[in-house]
XYZ file of C-alpha atoms in Angstrom:
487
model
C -22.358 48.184 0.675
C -21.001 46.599 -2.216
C -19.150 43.932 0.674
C -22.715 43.170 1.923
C -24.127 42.229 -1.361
C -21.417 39.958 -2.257
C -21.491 38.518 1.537
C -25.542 38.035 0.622
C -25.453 36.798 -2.717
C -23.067 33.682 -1.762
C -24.897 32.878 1.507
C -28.267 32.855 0.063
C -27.343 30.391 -2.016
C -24.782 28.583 -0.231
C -27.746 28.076 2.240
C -30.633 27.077 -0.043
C -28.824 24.162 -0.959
C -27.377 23.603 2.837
C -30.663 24.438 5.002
C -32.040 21.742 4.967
C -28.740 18.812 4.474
C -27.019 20.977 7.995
C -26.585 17.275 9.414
C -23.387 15.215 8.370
C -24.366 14.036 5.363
C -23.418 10.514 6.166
C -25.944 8.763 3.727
C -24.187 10.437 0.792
C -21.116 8.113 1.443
C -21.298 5.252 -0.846
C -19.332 2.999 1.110
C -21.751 2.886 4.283
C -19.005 0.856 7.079
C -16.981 3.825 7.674
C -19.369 5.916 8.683
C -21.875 3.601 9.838
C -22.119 5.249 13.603
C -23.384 8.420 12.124
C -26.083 6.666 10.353
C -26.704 4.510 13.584
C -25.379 4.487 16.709
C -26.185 0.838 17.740
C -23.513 -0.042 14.722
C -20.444 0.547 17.557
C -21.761 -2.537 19.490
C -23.388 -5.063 17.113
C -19.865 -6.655 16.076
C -17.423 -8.028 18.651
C -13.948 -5.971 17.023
C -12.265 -2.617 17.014
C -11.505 -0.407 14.185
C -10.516 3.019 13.148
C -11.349 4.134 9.527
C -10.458 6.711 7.307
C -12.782 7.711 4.348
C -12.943 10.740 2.057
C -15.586 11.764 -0.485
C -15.424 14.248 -3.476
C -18.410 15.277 -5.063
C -17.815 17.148 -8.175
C -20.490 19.472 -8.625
C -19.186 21.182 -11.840
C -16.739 24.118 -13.961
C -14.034 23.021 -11.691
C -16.243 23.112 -8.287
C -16.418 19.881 -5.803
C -17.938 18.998 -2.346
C -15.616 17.501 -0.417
C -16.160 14.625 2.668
C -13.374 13.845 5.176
C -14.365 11.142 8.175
C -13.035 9.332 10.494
C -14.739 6.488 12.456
C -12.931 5.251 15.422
C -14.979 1.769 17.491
C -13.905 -0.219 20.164
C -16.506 -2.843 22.073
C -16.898 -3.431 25.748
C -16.625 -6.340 27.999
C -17.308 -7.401 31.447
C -14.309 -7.511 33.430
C -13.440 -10.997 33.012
C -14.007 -10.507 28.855
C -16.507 -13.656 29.097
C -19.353 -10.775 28.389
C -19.986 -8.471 25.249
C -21.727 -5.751 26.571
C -21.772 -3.145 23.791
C -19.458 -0.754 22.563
C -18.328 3.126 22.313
C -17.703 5.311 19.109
C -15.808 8.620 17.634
C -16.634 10.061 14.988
C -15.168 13.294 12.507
C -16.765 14.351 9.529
C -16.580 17.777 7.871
C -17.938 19.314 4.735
C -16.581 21.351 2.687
C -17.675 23.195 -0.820
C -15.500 25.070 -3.384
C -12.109 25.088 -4.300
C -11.564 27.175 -1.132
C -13.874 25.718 1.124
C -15.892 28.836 1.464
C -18.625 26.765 3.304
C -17.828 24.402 5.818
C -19.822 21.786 8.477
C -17.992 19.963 11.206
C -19.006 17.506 13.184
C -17.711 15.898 15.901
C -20.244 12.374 17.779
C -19.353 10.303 20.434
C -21.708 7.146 20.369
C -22.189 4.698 23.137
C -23.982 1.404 21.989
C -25.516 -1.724 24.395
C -25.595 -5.223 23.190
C -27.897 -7.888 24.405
C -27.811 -11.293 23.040
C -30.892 -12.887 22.179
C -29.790 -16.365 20.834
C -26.399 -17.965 20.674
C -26.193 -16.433 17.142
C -28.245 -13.323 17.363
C -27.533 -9.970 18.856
C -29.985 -7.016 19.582
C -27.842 -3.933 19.967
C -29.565 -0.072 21.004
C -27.190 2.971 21.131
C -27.599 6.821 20.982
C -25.006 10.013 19.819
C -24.014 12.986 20.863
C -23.229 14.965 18.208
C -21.844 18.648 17.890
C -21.746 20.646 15.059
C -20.311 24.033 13.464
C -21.582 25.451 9.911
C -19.803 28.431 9.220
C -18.996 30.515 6.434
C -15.714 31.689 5.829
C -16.248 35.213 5.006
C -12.333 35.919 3.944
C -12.791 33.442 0.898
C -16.504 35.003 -0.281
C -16.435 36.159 -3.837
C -19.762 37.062 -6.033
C -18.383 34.743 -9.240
C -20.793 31.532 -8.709
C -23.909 30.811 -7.028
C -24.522 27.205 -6.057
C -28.212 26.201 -6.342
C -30.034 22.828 -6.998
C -26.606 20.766 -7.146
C -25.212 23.051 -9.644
C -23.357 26.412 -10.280
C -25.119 28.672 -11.718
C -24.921 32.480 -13.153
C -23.165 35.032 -11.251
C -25.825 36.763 -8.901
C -26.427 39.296 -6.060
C -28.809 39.521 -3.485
C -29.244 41.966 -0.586
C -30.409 39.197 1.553
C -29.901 39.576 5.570
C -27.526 37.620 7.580
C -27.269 37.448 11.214
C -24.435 35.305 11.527
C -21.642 33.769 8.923
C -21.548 30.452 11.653
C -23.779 28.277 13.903
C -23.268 26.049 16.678
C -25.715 23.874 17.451
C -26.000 19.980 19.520
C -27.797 16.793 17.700
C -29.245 13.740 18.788
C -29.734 10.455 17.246
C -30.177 6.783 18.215
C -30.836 3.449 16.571
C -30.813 -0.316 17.159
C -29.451 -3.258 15.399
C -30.447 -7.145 14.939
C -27.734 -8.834 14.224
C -27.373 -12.809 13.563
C -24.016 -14.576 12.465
C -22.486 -17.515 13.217
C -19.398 -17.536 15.367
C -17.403 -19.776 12.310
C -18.568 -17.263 9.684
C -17.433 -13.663 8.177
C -20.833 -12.716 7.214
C -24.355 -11.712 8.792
C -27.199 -14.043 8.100
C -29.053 -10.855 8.269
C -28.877 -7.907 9.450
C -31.362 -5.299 10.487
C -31.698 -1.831 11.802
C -33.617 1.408 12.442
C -32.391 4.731 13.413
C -33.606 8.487 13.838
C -31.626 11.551 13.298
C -31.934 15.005 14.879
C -34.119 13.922 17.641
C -33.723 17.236 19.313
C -34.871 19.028 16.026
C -32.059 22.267 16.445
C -32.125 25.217 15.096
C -29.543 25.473 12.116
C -30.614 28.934 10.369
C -28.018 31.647 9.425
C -31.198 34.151 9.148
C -32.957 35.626 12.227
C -35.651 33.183 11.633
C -35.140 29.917 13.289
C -34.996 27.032 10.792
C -35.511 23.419 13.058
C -33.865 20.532 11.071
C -36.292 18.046 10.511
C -35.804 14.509 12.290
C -34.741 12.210 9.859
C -35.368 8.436 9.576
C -33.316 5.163 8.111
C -34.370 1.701 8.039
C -31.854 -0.838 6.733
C -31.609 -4.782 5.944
C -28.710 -6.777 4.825
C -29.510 -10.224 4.130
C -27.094 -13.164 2.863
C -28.799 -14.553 -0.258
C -26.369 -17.228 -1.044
C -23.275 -18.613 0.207
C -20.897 -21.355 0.405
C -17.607 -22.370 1.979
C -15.252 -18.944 -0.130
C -18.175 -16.679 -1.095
C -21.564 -14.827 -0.266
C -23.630 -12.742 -1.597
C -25.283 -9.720 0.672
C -28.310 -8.107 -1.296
C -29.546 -5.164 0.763
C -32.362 -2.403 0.673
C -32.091 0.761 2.857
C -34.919 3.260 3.123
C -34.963 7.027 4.001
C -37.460 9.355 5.354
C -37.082 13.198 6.514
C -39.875 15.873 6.037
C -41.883 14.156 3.368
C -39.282 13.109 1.364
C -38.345 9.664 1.283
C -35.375 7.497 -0.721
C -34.315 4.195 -1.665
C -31.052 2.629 -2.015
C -30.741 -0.923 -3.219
C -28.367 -3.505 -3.940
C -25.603 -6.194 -3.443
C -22.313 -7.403 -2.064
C -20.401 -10.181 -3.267
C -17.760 -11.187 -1.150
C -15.016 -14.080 -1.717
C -12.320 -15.289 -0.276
C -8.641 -16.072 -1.320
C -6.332 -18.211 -0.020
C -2.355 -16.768 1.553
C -0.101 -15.349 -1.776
C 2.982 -14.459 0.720
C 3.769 -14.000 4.132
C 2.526 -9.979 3.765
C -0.506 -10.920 1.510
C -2.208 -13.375 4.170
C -5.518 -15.075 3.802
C -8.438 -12.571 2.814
C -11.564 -11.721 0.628
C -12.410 -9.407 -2.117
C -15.589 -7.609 -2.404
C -17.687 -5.913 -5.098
C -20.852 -4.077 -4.731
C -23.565 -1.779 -6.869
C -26.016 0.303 -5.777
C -29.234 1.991 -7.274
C -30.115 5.217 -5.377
C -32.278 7.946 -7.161
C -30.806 8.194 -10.286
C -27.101 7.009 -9.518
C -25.358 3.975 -9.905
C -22.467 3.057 -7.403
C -20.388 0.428 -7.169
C -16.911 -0.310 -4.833
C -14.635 -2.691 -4.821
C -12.750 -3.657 -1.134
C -9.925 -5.478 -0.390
C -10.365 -7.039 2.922
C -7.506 -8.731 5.145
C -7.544 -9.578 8.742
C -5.945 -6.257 10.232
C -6.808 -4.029 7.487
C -8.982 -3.189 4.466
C -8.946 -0.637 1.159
C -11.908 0.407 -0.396
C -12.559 2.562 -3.864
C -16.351 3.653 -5.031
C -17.254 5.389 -8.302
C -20.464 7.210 -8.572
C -21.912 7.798 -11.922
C -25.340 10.546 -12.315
C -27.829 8.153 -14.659
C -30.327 11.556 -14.779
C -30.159 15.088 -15.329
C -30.191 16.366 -11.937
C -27.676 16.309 -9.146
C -23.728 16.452 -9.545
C -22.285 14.099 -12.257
C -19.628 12.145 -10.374
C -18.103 10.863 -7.264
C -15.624 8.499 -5.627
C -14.738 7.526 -2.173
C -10.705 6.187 -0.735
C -11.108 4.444 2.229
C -8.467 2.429 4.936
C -9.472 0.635 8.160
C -7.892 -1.127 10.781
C -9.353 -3.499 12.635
C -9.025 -5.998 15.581
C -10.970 -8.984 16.093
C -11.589 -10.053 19.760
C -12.407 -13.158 21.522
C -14.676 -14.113 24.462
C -13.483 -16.140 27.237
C -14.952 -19.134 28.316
C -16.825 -18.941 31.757
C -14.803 -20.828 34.277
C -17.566 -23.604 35.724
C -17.647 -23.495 39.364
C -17.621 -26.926 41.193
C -20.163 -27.636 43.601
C -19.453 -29.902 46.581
C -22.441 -31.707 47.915
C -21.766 -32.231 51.427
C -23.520 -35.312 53.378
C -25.949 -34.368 56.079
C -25.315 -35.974 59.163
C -27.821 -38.872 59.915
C -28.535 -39.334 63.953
C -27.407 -42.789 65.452
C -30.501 -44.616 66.372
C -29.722 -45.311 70.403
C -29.629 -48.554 72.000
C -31.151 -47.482 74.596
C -34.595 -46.956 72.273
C -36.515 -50.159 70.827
C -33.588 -52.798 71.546
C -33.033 -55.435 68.411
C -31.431 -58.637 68.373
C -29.582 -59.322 65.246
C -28.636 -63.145 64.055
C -25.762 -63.173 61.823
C -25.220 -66.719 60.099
C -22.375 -67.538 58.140
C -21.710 -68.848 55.332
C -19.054 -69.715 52.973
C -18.422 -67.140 50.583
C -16.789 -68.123 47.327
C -13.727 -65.680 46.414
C -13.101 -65.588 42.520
C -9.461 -64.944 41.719
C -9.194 -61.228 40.323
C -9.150 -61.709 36.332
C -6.893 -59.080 34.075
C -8.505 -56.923 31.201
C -6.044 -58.040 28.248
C -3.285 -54.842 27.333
C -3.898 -52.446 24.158
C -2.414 -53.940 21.012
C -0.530 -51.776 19.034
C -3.094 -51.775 16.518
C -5.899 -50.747 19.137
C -3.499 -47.988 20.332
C -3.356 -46.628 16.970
C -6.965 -46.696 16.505
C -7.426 -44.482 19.493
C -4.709 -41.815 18.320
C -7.188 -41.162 15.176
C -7.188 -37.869 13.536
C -10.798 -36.962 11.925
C -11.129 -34.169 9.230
C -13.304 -31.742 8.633
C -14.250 -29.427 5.076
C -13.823 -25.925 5.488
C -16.005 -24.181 8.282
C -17.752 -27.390 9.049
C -18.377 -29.880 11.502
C -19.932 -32.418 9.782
C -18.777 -35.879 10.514
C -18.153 -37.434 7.006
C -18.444 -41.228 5.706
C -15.093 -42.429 6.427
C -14.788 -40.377 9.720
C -17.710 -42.401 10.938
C -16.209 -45.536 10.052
C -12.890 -44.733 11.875
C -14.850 -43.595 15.169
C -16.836 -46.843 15.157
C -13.735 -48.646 15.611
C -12.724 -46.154 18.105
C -16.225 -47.073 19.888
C -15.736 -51.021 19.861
C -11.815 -50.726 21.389
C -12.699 -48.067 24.252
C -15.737 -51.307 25.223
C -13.326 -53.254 25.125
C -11.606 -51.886 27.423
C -13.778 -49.793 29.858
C -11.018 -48.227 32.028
C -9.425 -46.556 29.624
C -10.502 -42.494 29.075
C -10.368 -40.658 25.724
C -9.455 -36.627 25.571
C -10.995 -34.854 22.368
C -8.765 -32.020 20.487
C -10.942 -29.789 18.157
C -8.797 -27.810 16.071
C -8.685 -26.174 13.106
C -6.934 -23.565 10.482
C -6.243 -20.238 10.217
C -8.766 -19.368 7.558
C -11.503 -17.715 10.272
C -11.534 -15.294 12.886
C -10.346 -16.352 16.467
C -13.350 -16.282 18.257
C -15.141 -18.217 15.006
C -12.130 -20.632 15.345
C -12.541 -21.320 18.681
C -16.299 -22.128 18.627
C -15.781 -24.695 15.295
C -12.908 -26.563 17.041
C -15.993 -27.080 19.734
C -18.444 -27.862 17.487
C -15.927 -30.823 15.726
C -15.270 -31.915 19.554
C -18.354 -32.216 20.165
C -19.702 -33.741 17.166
C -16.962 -36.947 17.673
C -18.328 -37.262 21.565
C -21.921 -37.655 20.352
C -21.108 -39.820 17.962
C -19.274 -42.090 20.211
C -21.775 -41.292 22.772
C -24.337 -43.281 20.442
C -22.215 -46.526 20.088
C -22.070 -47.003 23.616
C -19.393 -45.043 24.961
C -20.047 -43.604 28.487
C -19.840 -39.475 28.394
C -17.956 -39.066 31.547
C -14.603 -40.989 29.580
C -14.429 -38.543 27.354
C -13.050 -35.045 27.811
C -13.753 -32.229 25.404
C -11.091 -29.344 24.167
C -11.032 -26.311 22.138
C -7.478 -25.651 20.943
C -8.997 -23.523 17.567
C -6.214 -22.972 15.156
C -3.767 -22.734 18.054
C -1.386 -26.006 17.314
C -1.146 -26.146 13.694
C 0.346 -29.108 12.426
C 1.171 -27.593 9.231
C 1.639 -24.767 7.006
C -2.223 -22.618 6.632
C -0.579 -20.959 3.210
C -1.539 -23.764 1.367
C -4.800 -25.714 1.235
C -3.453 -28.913 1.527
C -1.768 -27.718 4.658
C -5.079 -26.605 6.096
C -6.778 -29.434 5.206
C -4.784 -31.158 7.990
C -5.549 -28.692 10.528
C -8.759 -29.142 10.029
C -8.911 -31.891 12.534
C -10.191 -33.636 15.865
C -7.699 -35.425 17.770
C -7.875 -38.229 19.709
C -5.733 -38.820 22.873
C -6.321 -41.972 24.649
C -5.336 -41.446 28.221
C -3.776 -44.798 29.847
């Protein structure tokens, strides 16, 4: 008897506090990335890289007592065969809770999320995805004792109830889905903007311990990053999430500022640092995230402004991640081939033709005069570019103007056009600006008289540096178009 009351008195209030958070409590986590699939699926497909992150929560609660919040968040997109075709991406996810120094109470989850991506502009991306999610609460009944009673966030007196329990675990499936827009530039780390909408617990299961069924409510998020302000090494991402589930509804608002740093050593490459703070309820939360190209480490601190809730909290998180870049579409030629005309007979409508002659005048063939060396040089030009730009600048547009009046002078000679540039961006954001700077010097030539068809655009990205991307003087110069005349 005296088992069942101290069995009782711990569930009852082990569940009060539970019933109704029995869902991964993924909007809890401060930093939101990591375990961004469980808040919305469509997140697996609305960025074109991989990545596998770790992240763990503790919530101290008080005397001693903590909730505790390992995840992991693995992401990997999908292509069409020939990889010249984002066509979403597929998620894992982990995430368990567990309360008290000896984990008495315990919710796992385990979601597999499968996201589709459809692009809507050259820069904007609508993405839809749903989850699977399964899920065990269950109450280890070994490590039950009738000290502490958790209630409203906090431990209270010791207490005993008779309470009923039909079970000390419960199984039960979960559905949720949720679609992204997305816009960002190719050339660019961060999201113009970014908005989405998701729904937990669509299937509304049954998560009770008691006899009586208990359905979890379906719960509701909509997000919106924007970027405020930005220029060529920072940005600034204010954003606003909103929460609804049975009534209730929260806010969470604030920033990100995000800026980049230049290579310290061959193992400290090219990066950014982030800071952020939040306002949700009546905490304040704030990270801070170093960010590299294959990996990242983030720290959050929460801090209770109010009376209510648990005092503190702070977050560890690694990732790994893998950029990836679409192919260009091979163009497929297409040979026009001449219809055959039918031979008017001579046996139908008989002509006479007169053919006179007359002297014809025959002009001795005249030579185009050879490239100086001067000229040559002119067409071997290298243009620069700032950082992340493809804006032709003053004295660019003075050296392609007499790139313009050699290649009229000289009409038979054709002109290939190198974009390149450093190693500052992604690969796929590298190969669309060395484009963009191609294409910028062909129009420009284009509009002093140069004929399209003698000039030949390439992408070559930051592929064939032509010096050192640790320093900035070194990018500077791979920051370039060049030209190739081709004799």
């Amino acid at each position: 008897m005296a088992r069942l009351l101290s069995i009782g008195g711990v569930l009852l209030c082990v569940c009060f506090f539970f019933l109704k958070k029995a869902h991964a409590q993924a909007e809890l986590f401060t930093l939101q990335k990591p375990v961004s699939s469980w808040i919305n699926p469509a997140s697996v497909g609305s960025e074109l890289k991989g990545a596998a992150h770790l992240l763990y929560r503790q919530q101290y609660i008080g005397d001693g007592y903590s909730l505790r919040l390992p995840s992991f968040q693995f992401q990997y997109p999908i292509f069409s065969q020939d990889q010249t075709r984002h066509w979403g991406g597929v998620g894992l996810a982990f995430m368990q809770e567990q309360l008290g120094n000896t984990s008495i109470y315990k919710n796992t989850g385990i979601a597999l999320s499968l996201a589709y991506a459809m692009p809507l502009s050259e820069e904007t991306k609508l993405s839809f995805g749903m989850q699977a999610a399964y899920f065990l609460r269950r109450i280890e009944e070994g490590k039950i004792t009738t000290e502490y009673q958790y209630l409203n966030g906090v431990l209270g007196e010791p207490s005993l109830s008779g309470e009923d329990f039909s079970r000390l675990q419960v199984r039960y499936p979960s559905i949720q889905s949720g679609l992204i827009i997305r816009r960002q530039r190719a050339q660019e780390k961060t999201p113009l903007f970014e908005f989405g909408v998701s729904a937990l617990a669509l299937n509304q299961p049954n998560v009770s311990f008691y006899k009586e069924p208990f359905l979890l409510p379906s719960r509701l998020f909509v997000s919106l990053n924007v970027r405020g302000w930005s220029n060529r090494t920072a940005a600034l991402m204010p954003s606003i999430r909103w929460t609804y589930q049975a009534g209730n509804q929260q806010w969470r608002v604030g920033a990100e500022y995000y800026h980049d740093f230049p290579a310290l050593n061959p193992a400290f490459t090219e990066g950014a640092m982030s800071i952020a703070a939040w306002w949700q309820g009546s905490y304040l939360m704030g990270s801070l995230s170093l960010r590299q190209a294959e990996y990242q480490i983030s720290f959050s601190y929460d801090v209770n402004m109010g009376k209510k809730g648990y005092p503190t909290a702070f977050e560890l998180g690694v990732a790994w991640t893998k950029p990836f870049e679409l192919k260009k579409k091979k163009q497929r030629r297409h040979l026009s081939v001449a219809r055959r005309q039918p031979v008017p007979s001579h046996e139908e409508n008989p002509k006479v033709i007169v053919f006179t002659r007359e002297p014809v005048e025959v002009k001795p063939h005249k030579e185009r005069p050879a490239l100086t060396e001067a000229e040559k040089d002119i067409l071997r030009s290298n243009i620069y570019f700032e950082q992340g730009s493809s804006q032709l600048s003053d004295s660019a547009k003075k050296q392609l103007i007499q790139v313009a009046e050699v290649l009229q002078a000289h009409p038979e000679i054709l002109l290939k056009i190198e974009g390149h540039t450093c190693s500052f961006r992604e690969e796929m954001g590298n190969e669309k600006l060395s484009m963009e700077r191609a294409y910028a010097v062909r129009t420009f030539l284009k509009a002093h008289g140069v004929e399209e068809k003698r000039m030949i655009v390439d992408a070559m990205a930051d592929r064939k540096p032509v010096a050192t991307n640790d320093t900035e003087a070194g990018r500077h110069l791979n920051r370039r178009v060049v030209l190739v005349p081709l004799l």
